[in-house]
Amino acid sequence: MLDFSFFNPTRVLFGRDMLARMEDYIPVGARVLVLYGGGSVLRNGTMERVRSGLTQREMLEFGGIEPNPTFETLMRAVALVREKSVDFLIALGGGSVIDGAKFVAAAAVWDGDPWGILATRGSEIRTAIPLAAIPTLPATGSEMNGTAVITRADIAAKRVFKSEHVFPVFAVLDPTLTFTLPPWQIANGIVDAFVHVLEQYLTYPADAPVQDRFAEGLLHVLLEVADTTLAEPENYDARSSLMWAATLALNGLIGAGVPQDWSSHLIGHELTALYGLDHARTLAVVFPAMLSVRREEKRAKLIQYAERVWGVREGSDDEKIRSALTLTNEFFMRLGLGIHLSDYGLGQGDVEALLAALERTHGTCALGERQSVTPDVARAVLEAAL
Ligand SMILES: NC(=O)c1ccc[n+]([C@@H]2O[C@H](COP(=O)([O-])OP(=O)(O)OC[C@H]3O[C@@H](n4cnc5c(N)ncnc54)[C@H](O)[C@@H]3O)[C@@H](O)[C@H]2O)c1
């Protein structure tokens, strides 16, 4: 196992009645800003439940945070926080709103141009306004981690920052808040969580059986509940399992002490920045191609994945790997996600644009668990994804 320092300060309040408990963890007299997205929380009654759950605190609201939240929109929230001396933030929505709130929390007390937060990937953040997360979409794990992904529309750049200061103080995980999601968003969430686990699992063996078995357990649960939670959106048990699996997939636990890849995510961010594809859909396109191109490098873990996750016992090691890749692709497609760039009308010309964007973001830096994803490998991956 690799050395690690694991830190996760987020309290989790899980269950259908836990919104009522959030007040216990917000200081009396706080001036609270609730951030939300396109307004589904207004239409489906979730905002009303939050309003009635907050007594003895002044509550302000900021809506309109878009999917793949933009610096430009978030800076308007920063201005409001400063003007009204807000001292607690609640993110009510999907990963985009939660990520956006993390940026606002840090930017409101940042000295200088807040783009510096993204330019330094969060390493210079010294303080932030406390925030809480109420996820309405089970997918990103943002509710229990210190990471955020922010887009700058004017330069088509999607950047990540991380900081211990932006972990939510608490997260209310109420599966019933996700019942109103359309099936394609749930399918996105399943794939997002699945790939989050794989980015931390499908690397190379590190003598970390706890992390491996934990990761395999999460993958099994996602495979087991996928069909039920899609077919029966109000099946509380299935949705609870999806929600908790998605949170645990990216709260740092399974990634502590093991190598991590994330190259598919970083290439996927450029797909979103340039063409607006949903985050999960970028992963369904890039990840299968990444595995295919780097199958030798990931050989040992691919065999383990085939045997333990997909139950492939027959055949040579090469056949097991082939089966695992096919089964993974079929799973994504069964959920309705395309696994090729052409499924989104993209072709060779777009490969060039994506490579140029990757170079703008990462220079000539090689990505992945062994820093082996050079620009040439990225090209091979994108061409394999055509
Ligand atoms: N911080 C992290 O660790 C992390 C990890 C992965 C992805 N991300 C980022 O998160 C963003 C994606 O977040 P997401 O996948 O949660 O989607 P999202 O937050 O972008 O939401 C997608 C859509 O679902 C709608 N929606 C949300 N909840 C709803 C509900 N209950 N009923 C009806 N509609 C609802 C939203 O209004 C939005 O239109 C991307 O920017 C991605 O890069 C962050």
Coordinates of C-alpha atoms and ligand atoms in Angstrom, one line a residue:
M1 CA 0.0 0.0 0.0
L2 CA 1.2 3.5 -0.7
D3 CA 1.7 6.0 2.1
F4 CA -1.3 8.3 2.6
S5 CA -2.9 11.0 4.6
F6 CA -6.7 10.6 4.7
F7 CA -8.9 13.6 5.7
N8 CA -12.6 13.9 5.4
P9 CA -14.4 16.3 7.8
T10 CA -17.9 16.1 6.2
R11 CA -20.8 15.0 8.4
V12 CA -23.3 12.9 6.5
L13 CA -27.0 13.1 7.4
F14 CA -28.5 10.3 5.4
G15 CA -32.2 9.6 5.1
R16 CA -35.7 10.9 4.1
D17 CA -36.1 12.9 7.3
M18 CA -32.7 14.3 7.7
L19 CA -33.3 17.7 6.1
A20 CA -35.0 18.6 9.4
R21 CA -31.7 18.0 11.3
M22 CA -29.5 20.3 9.3
E23 CA -30.2 23.3 11.6
D24 CA -28.2 21.5 14.3
Y25 CA -25.1 22.2 12.3
I26 CA -25.7 25.8 11.2
P27 CA -24.8 28.5 13.7
V28 CA -27.8 30.4 15.2
G29 CA -28.0 33.9 13.7
A30 CA -26.0 32.9 10.6
R31 CA -26.8 34.7 7.3
V32 CA -27.2 31.8 4.9
L33 CA -27.1 31.9 1.1
V34 CA -28.8 29.0 -0.6
L35 CA -27.3 28.4 -4.1
Y36 CA -29.3 26.5 -6.7
G37 CA -29.4 25.7 -10.4
G38 CA -32.1 25.9 -13.0
G39 CA -35.1 25.9 -10.7
S40 CA -36.1 22.2 -10.4
V41 CA -35.8 22.7 -6.6
L42 CA -38.4 25.5 -6.7
R43 CA -40.8 23.5 -8.8
N44 CA -40.6 20.2 -6.9
G45 CA -40.9 21.7 -3.4
T46 CA -37.3 21.0 -2.2
M47 CA -36.5 24.7 -1.7
E48 CA -39.7 25.1 0.4
R49 CA -38.5 22.3 2.6
V50 CA -35.1 24.0 3.1
R51 CA -36.8 27.3 3.8
S52 CA -39.0 25.8 6.5
G53 CA -36.1 24.0 7.9
L54 CA -34.1 27.2 8.5
T55 CA -35.4 29.1 11.5
Q56 CA -33.5 31.8 13.5
R57 CA -31.2 32.3 10.5
E58 CA -31.5 34.9 7.7
M59 CA -31.9 33.1 4.4
L60 CA -30.9 34.5 0.9
E61 CA -31.1 32.7 -2.4
F62 CA -29.0 32.7 -5.6
G63 CA -30.3 30.7 -8.5
G64 CA -29.2 30.1 -12.1
I65 CA -26.0 28.1 -11.6
E66 CA -25.7 26.2 -14.8
P67 CA -24.6 22.6 -15.5
N68 CA -20.8 22.9 -15.7
P69 CA -20.9 26.0 -13.5
T70 CA -19.2 29.1 -15.0
F71 CA -16.8 31.5 -13.3
E72 CA -18.9 34.3 -14.8
T73 CA -22.1 33.3 -13.1
L74 CA -20.4 32.4 -9.8
M75 CA -18.7 35.8 -9.6
R76 CA -22.2 37.3 -9.4
A77 CA -22.8 35.1 -6.3
V78 CA -19.5 36.2 -4.9
A79 CA -20.6 39.8 -5.2
L80 CA -23.8 39.0 -3.3
V81 CA -22.0 37.2 -0.6
R82 CA -19.7 40.1 -0.1
E83 CA -22.5 42.7 -0.3
K84 CA -24.7 40.9 2.2
S85 CA -21.9 39.6 4.5
V86 CA -23.1 36.1 4.1
D87 CA -21.4 33.7 6.5
F88 CA -22.8 30.2 5.5
L89 CA -23.5 28.7 2.1
I90 CA -25.9 25.8 1.3
A91 CA -25.5 24.2 -2.1
L92 CA -28.9 22.7 -3.2
G93 CA -28.6 20.8 -6.4
G94 CA -26.3 18.5 -8.5
G95 CA -22.6 18.5 -8.6
S96 CA -22.5 21.7 -10.6
V97 CA -24.2 23.7 -7.8
I98 CA -22.1 22.0 -5.1
D99 CA -18.8 22.7 -7.1
G100 CA -20.0 26.3 -7.7
A101 CA -20.7 26.8 -4.0
K102 CA -17.2 25.6 -3.2
F103 CA -15.8 28.2 -5.6
V104 CA -18.0 31.0 -4.1
A105 CA -16.9 30.0 -0.6
A106 CA -13.2 30.4 -1.5
A107 CA -13.6 33.3 -3.9
A108 CA -15.6 35.5 -1.5
V109 CA -12.6 35.8 0.8
W110 CA -9.9 35.6 -1.8
D111 CA -7.4 38.4 -2.2
G112 CA -7.1 39.5 -5.8
D113 CA -8.6 38.0 -9.0
P114 CA -10.4 34.7 -8.0
W115 CA -9.3 33.1 -11.3
G116 CA -6.1 32.6 -9.3
I117 CA -7.9 29.9 -7.4
L118 CA -8.2 27.8 -10.6
A119 CA -4.8 28.9 -11.9
T120 CA -3.2 27.5 -8.7
R121 CA -5.5 24.5 -8.6
G122 CA -6.6 25.6 -5.1
S123 CA -3.2 25.3 -3.5
E124 CA -3.2 28.9 -2.3
I125 CA -6.6 28.8 -0.6
R126 CA -6.1 29.7 3.1
T127 CA -9.7 30.1 4.2
A128 CA -13.3 29.8 2.9
I129 CA -16.8 30.5 4.1
P130 CA -18.3 27.3 5.6
L131 CA -20.6 25.5 3.2
A132 CA -23.1 22.6 3.3
A133 CA -24.3 20.4 0.5
I134 CA -27.8 19.0 -0.2
P135 CA -27.3 16.9 -3.4
T136 CA -30.3 16.4 -5.6
L137 CA -28.4 14.2 -8.1
P138 CA -26.4 11.1 -7.1
A139 CA -23.3 11.2 -9.2
T140 CA -20.3 13.3 -8.5
G141 CA -19.4 12.7 -4.8
S142 CA -18.8 16.5 -4.6
E143 CA -21.0 16.6 -1.4
M144 CA -18.2 14.8 0.5
N145 CA -15.0 16.0 -1.0
G146 CA -12.8 19.1 -1.4
T147 CA -12.8 19.2 -5.2
A148 CA -14.6 21.4 -7.6
V149 CA -14.6 21.8 -11.4
I150 CA -15.3 25.3 -12.8
T151 CA -15.7 26.4 -16.4
R152 CA -14.6 29.8 -17.8
A153 CA -16.9 30.4 -20.7
D154 CA -15.0 33.2 -22.4
I155 CA -11.9 31.0 -22.9
A156 CA -13.7 27.6 -23.1
A157 CA -11.6 26.3 -20.2
K158 CA -12.8 23.7 -17.6
R159 CA -10.4 23.6 -14.6
V160 CA -10.2 21.7 -11.3
F161 CA -9.3 23.0 -7.9
K162 CA -9.0 21.2 -4.5
S163 CA -8.7 22.4 -1.0
E164 CA -9.3 21.1 2.5
H165 CA -11.1 24.4 3.2
V166 CA -14.0 23.7 0.8
F167 CA -15.2 20.3 2.1
P168 CA -18.8 20.7 3.0
V169 CA -19.3 20.9 6.8
F170 CA -22.3 18.6 6.4
A171 CA -24.1 16.9 3.5
V172 CA -27.8 15.9 3.7
L173 CA -28.3 12.8 1.5
D174 CA -32.0 12.4 1.1
P175 CA -32.6 9.9 -1.7
T176 CA -36.2 11.2 -2.1
L177 CA -34.8 14.5 -3.4
T178 CA -33.6 12.6 -6.5
F179 CA -36.9 11.1 -7.4
T180 CA -37.7 13.9 -9.9
L181 CA -34.6 13.3 -12.0
P182 CA -35.2 12.1 -15.6
P183 CA -33.8 8.6 -16.4
W184 CA -31.0 10.0 -18.6
Q185 CA -29.6 12.0 -15.6
I186 CA -29.7 8.9 -13.4
A187 CA -27.9 7.0 -16.1
N188 CA -25.3 9.7 -16.2
G189 CA -25.0 9.5 -12.4
I190 CA -24.5 5.7 -12.5
V191 CA -21.7 6.0 -15.1
D192 CA -20.1 8.9 -13.4
A193 CA -19.9 7.0 -10.1
F194 CA -18.7 3.8 -11.9
V195 CA -15.9 5.6 -13.6
H196 CA -14.9 7.4 -10.4
V197 CA -14.3 4.1 -8.8
L198 CA -12.4 2.8 -11.9
E199 CA -10.1 5.8 -12.1
Q200 CA -8.9 4.8 -8.6
Y201 CA -9.0 1.0 -9.1
L202 CA -7.9 0.2 -12.7
T203 CA -4.3 1.3 -12.4
Y204 CA -1.6 -1.2 -11.2
P205 CA -1.5 -3.5 -8.1
A206 CA -0.3 -1.7 -4.9
D207 CA -0.9 -4.4 -2.3
A208 CA -4.0 -2.6 -1.2
P209 CA -6.7 -5.3 -0.7
V210 CA -8.9 -3.1 1.5
Q211 CA -9.2 -0.4 -1.2
D212 CA -9.6 -3.0 -3.9
R213 CA -12.4 -4.9 -2.2
F214 CA -14.1 -1.7 -1.2
A215 CA -13.9 -0.5 -4.9
E216 CA -15.1 -3.8 -6.2
G217 CA -18.0 -3.7 -3.7
L218 CA -19.1 -0.3 -4.9
L219 CA -18.9 -1.5 -8.6
H220 CA -21.0 -4.5 -7.7
V221 CA -23.6 -2.3 -6.0
L222 CA -23.8 0.0 -9.0
L223 CA -24.2 -2.9 -11.4
E224 CA -26.9 -4.4 -9.1
V225 CA -29.1 -1.3 -8.6
A226 CA -28.7 0.3 -12.1
D227 CA -31.7 -1.3 -13.8
T228 CA -34.0 -1.1 -10.7
T229 CA -33.3 2.6 -9.9
L230 CA -33.8 3.5 -13.6
A231 CA -37.1 1.5 -13.9
E232 CA -38.4 2.5 -10.5
P233 CA -37.3 6.0 -9.7
E234 CA -39.2 6.1 -6.4
N235 CA -37.8 2.8 -5.2
Y236 CA -36.2 4.2 -2.0
D237 CA -33.9 1.3 -1.3
A238 CA -32.4 1.2 -4.8
R239 CA -32.0 5.0 -4.9
S240 CA -30.4 5.0 -1.4
S241 CA -27.8 2.5 -2.6
L242 CA -27.0 4.5 -5.7
M243 CA -26.7 7.7 -3.7
W244 CA -24.4 6.3 -1.0
A245 CA -22.3 4.4 -3.5
A246 CA -21.8 7.6 -5.6
T247 CA -20.8 9.5 -2.4
L248 CA -18.3 6.8 -1.3
A249 CA -16.9 6.5 -4.8
L250 CA -15.3 9.9 -4.5
N251 CA -14.9 10.8 -0.8
G252 CA -11.2 9.9 -0.8
L253 CA -11.5 6.6 1.0
I254 CA -11.0 4.1 -1.9
G255 CA -8.3 6.3 -3.4
A256 CA -6.2 6.6 -0.3
G257 CA -3.0 4.6 -0.5
V258 CA -3.5 3.5 -4.2
P259 CA -2.3 5.0 -7.5
Q260 CA -5.0 7.0 -9.3
D261 CA -5.4 7.7 -13.0
W262 CA -7.9 10.5 -13.8
S263 CA -6.6 11.0 -17.4
S264 CA -10.1 10.1 -18.8
H265 CA -11.6 12.8 -16.6
L266 CA -9.1 15.4 -17.8
I267 CA -9.6 14.6 -21.4
G268 CA -13.4 14.5 -20.8
H269 CA -13.2 18.0 -19.3
E270 CA -12.0 19.3 -22.6
L271 CA -14.9 17.6 -24.4
T272 CA -17.3 19.5 -22.1
A273 CA -15.4 22.8 -22.4
L274 CA -15.4 22.7 -26.2
Y275 CA -18.7 20.9 -27.0
G276 CA -20.9 21.1 -23.9
L277 CA -21.2 17.3 -23.5
D278 CA -22.5 16.1 -20.1
H279 CA -19.6 15.1 -17.8
A280 CA -20.7 11.5 -17.6
R281 CA -21.1 11.2 -21.3
T282 CA -17.5 12.4 -21.8
L283 CA -16.4 9.6 -19.5
A284 CA -18.4 6.9 -21.4
V285 CA -16.6 8.0 -24.6
V286 CA -13.0 8.4 -23.3
F287 CA -12.8 5.7 -20.7
P288 CA -13.4 2.7 -22.8
A289 CA -10.9 4.0 -25.4
M290 CA -8.4 4.7 -22.6
L291 CA -8.6 1.1 -21.4
S292 CA -8.3 -0.3 -24.9
V293 CA -5.2 1.8 -25.7
R294 CA -3.5 1.2 -22.3
R295 CA -4.6 -2.4 -21.8
E296 CA -1.0 -3.7 -21.4
E297 CA -0.1 -1.0 -18.8
K298 CA -3.2 -1.9 -16.8
R299 CA -3.0 -5.6 -17.5
A300 CA -2.9 -7.0 -14.0
K301 CA -5.8 -4.9 -12.7
L302 CA -7.8 -5.5 -15.8
I303 CA -7.6 -9.2 -15.2
Q304 CA -8.6 -8.7 -11.6
Y305 CA -11.5 -6.5 -12.7
A306 CA -12.7 -9.1 -15.2
E307 CA -12.6 -11.9 -12.7
R308 CA -13.9 -10.2 -9.6
V309 CA -16.3 -7.6 -10.9
W310 CA -17.7 -9.3 -14.1
G311 CA -17.1 -12.9 -12.9
V312 CA -15.2 -13.8 -16.0
R313 CA -13.4 -17.1 -15.1
E314 CA -12.9 -18.8 -18.4
G315 CA -10.3 -18.2 -21.1
S316 CA -6.8 -16.8 -21.3
D317 CA -5.8 -13.5 -19.6
D318 CA -6.2 -11.7 -22.9
E319 CA -9.7 -13.1 -23.4
K320 CA -10.6 -12.1 -19.9
I321 CA -9.4 -8.5 -20.6
R322 CA -11.3 -8.4 -23.9
S323 CA -14.5 -9.6 -22.1
A324 CA -14.1 -7.0 -19.3
L325 CA -13.8 -4.2 -21.9
T326 CA -16.8 -5.5 -23.9
L327 CA -19.0 -5.9 -20.8
T328 CA -18.1 -2.4 -19.6
N329 CA -18.9 -0.9 -23.0
E330 CA -22.2 -2.8 -23.1
F331 CA -23.1 -1.6 -19.6
F332 CA -22.6 2.1 -20.7
M333 CA -24.6 1.5 -23.9
R334 CA -27.4 -0.3 -22.1
L335 CA -27.8 2.8 -19.9
G336 CA -28.2 4.8 -23.1
L337 CA -24.8 6.5 -23.2
G338 CA -22.8 6.7 -26.5
I339 CA -19.2 5.3 -26.3
H340 CA -17.9 7.0 -29.5
L341 CA -17.2 10.6 -30.4
S342 CA -19.3 10.0 -33.6
D343 CA -22.3 9.4 -31.3
Y344 CA -22.1 13.1 -30.7
G345 CA -21.4 14.1 -34.2
L346 CA -17.6 14.6 -33.6
G347 CA -14.8 13.4 -35.9
Q348 CA -11.1 13.7 -36.7
G349 CA -11.1 17.5 -36.9
D350 CA -12.4 17.6 -33.4
V351 CA -9.6 15.3 -32.2
E352 CA -7.2 18.0 -33.3
A353 CA -9.1 20.7 -31.4
L354 CA -9.3 18.5 -28.3
L355 CA -5.5 17.9 -28.4
A356 CA -4.9 21.6 -28.7
A357 CA -7.2 22.3 -25.8
L358 CA -5.4 19.6 -23.7
E359 CA -2.1 21.3 -24.5
R360 CA -3.4 24.7 -23.4
T361 CA -4.5 23.2 -20.1
H362 CA -1.7 20.8 -19.3
G363 CA 1.2 21.9 -21.5
T364 CA 3.2 18.8 -22.4
C365 CA 2.6 17.2 -19.0
A366 CA 1.8 13.5 -19.2
L367 CA -1.3 12.3 -17.4
G368 CA -2.3 9.1 -15.6
E369 CA -1.1 7.0 -12.8
R370 CA 2.4 6.6 -14.4
Q371 CA 2.3 9.9 -16.3
S372 CA 2.3 7.8 -19.4
V373 CA -0.6 9.6 -21.2
T374 CA 1.6 11.9 -23.3
P375 CA 0.0 14.0 -26.1
D376 CA 0.7 11.0 -28.5
V377 CA -1.2 8.6 -26.2
A378 CA -4.0 11.1 -25.8
R379 CA -4.2 11.2 -29.6
A380 CA -4.4 7.4 -29.8
V381 CA -7.1 7.4 -27.2
L382 CA -9.2 10.0 -29.0
E383 CA -8.7 8.3 -32.3
A384 CA -9.8 5.0 -30.7
A385 CA -12.9 6.8 -29.5
L386 CA -13.9 8.0 -32.9
Ligands
LIG1 N1 -16.4 17.9 -7.3 C1 -16.2 16.7 -7.8 O1 -15.6 15.8 -7.2 C2 -16.8 16.3 -9.2 C3 -16.7 15.0 -9.6 C4 -17.3 14.7 -10.8 C5 -17.9 15.7 -11.6 N2 -17.9 16.9 -11.1 C6 -18.6 18.0 -11.9 O2 -19.9 18.1 -11.6 C7 -20.7 18.6 -12.7 C8 -21.8 17.6 -13.0 O3 -22.7 17.5 -11.9 P1 -23.9 16.5 -12.0 O4 -23.6 15.3 -12.8 O5 -24.3 16.3 -10.6 O6 -25.0 17.3 -12.8 P2 -25.5 18.8 -12.7 O7 -25.3 19.3 -11.4 O8 -24.8 19.5 -13.8 O9 -27.0 18.7 -13.0 C9 -27.5 18.2 -14.3 C10 -29.0 18.7 -14.5 O10 -29.8 18.0 -13.5 C11 -30.8 18.9 -13.0 N3 -31.2 18.4 -11.7 C12 -30.4 18.3 -10.6 N4 -31.2 17.7 -9.6 C13 -32.4 17.5 -10.1 C14 -33.6 16.9 -9.6 N5 -33.6 16.3 -8.4 N6 -34.7 16.8 -10.4 C15 -34.7 17.3 -11.7 N7 -33.5 17.9 -12.2 C16 -32.4 18.0 -11.5 C17 -30.0 20.2 -12.9 O11 -30.8 21.4 -12.9 C18 -29.1 20.2 -14.2 O12 -29.9 20.7 -15.3 C19 -19.7 18.7 -13.8 O13 -19.3 20.1 -13.9 C20 -18.5 17.8 -13.4 O14 -17.3 18.2 -14.0 C21 -17.4 17.3 -9.9

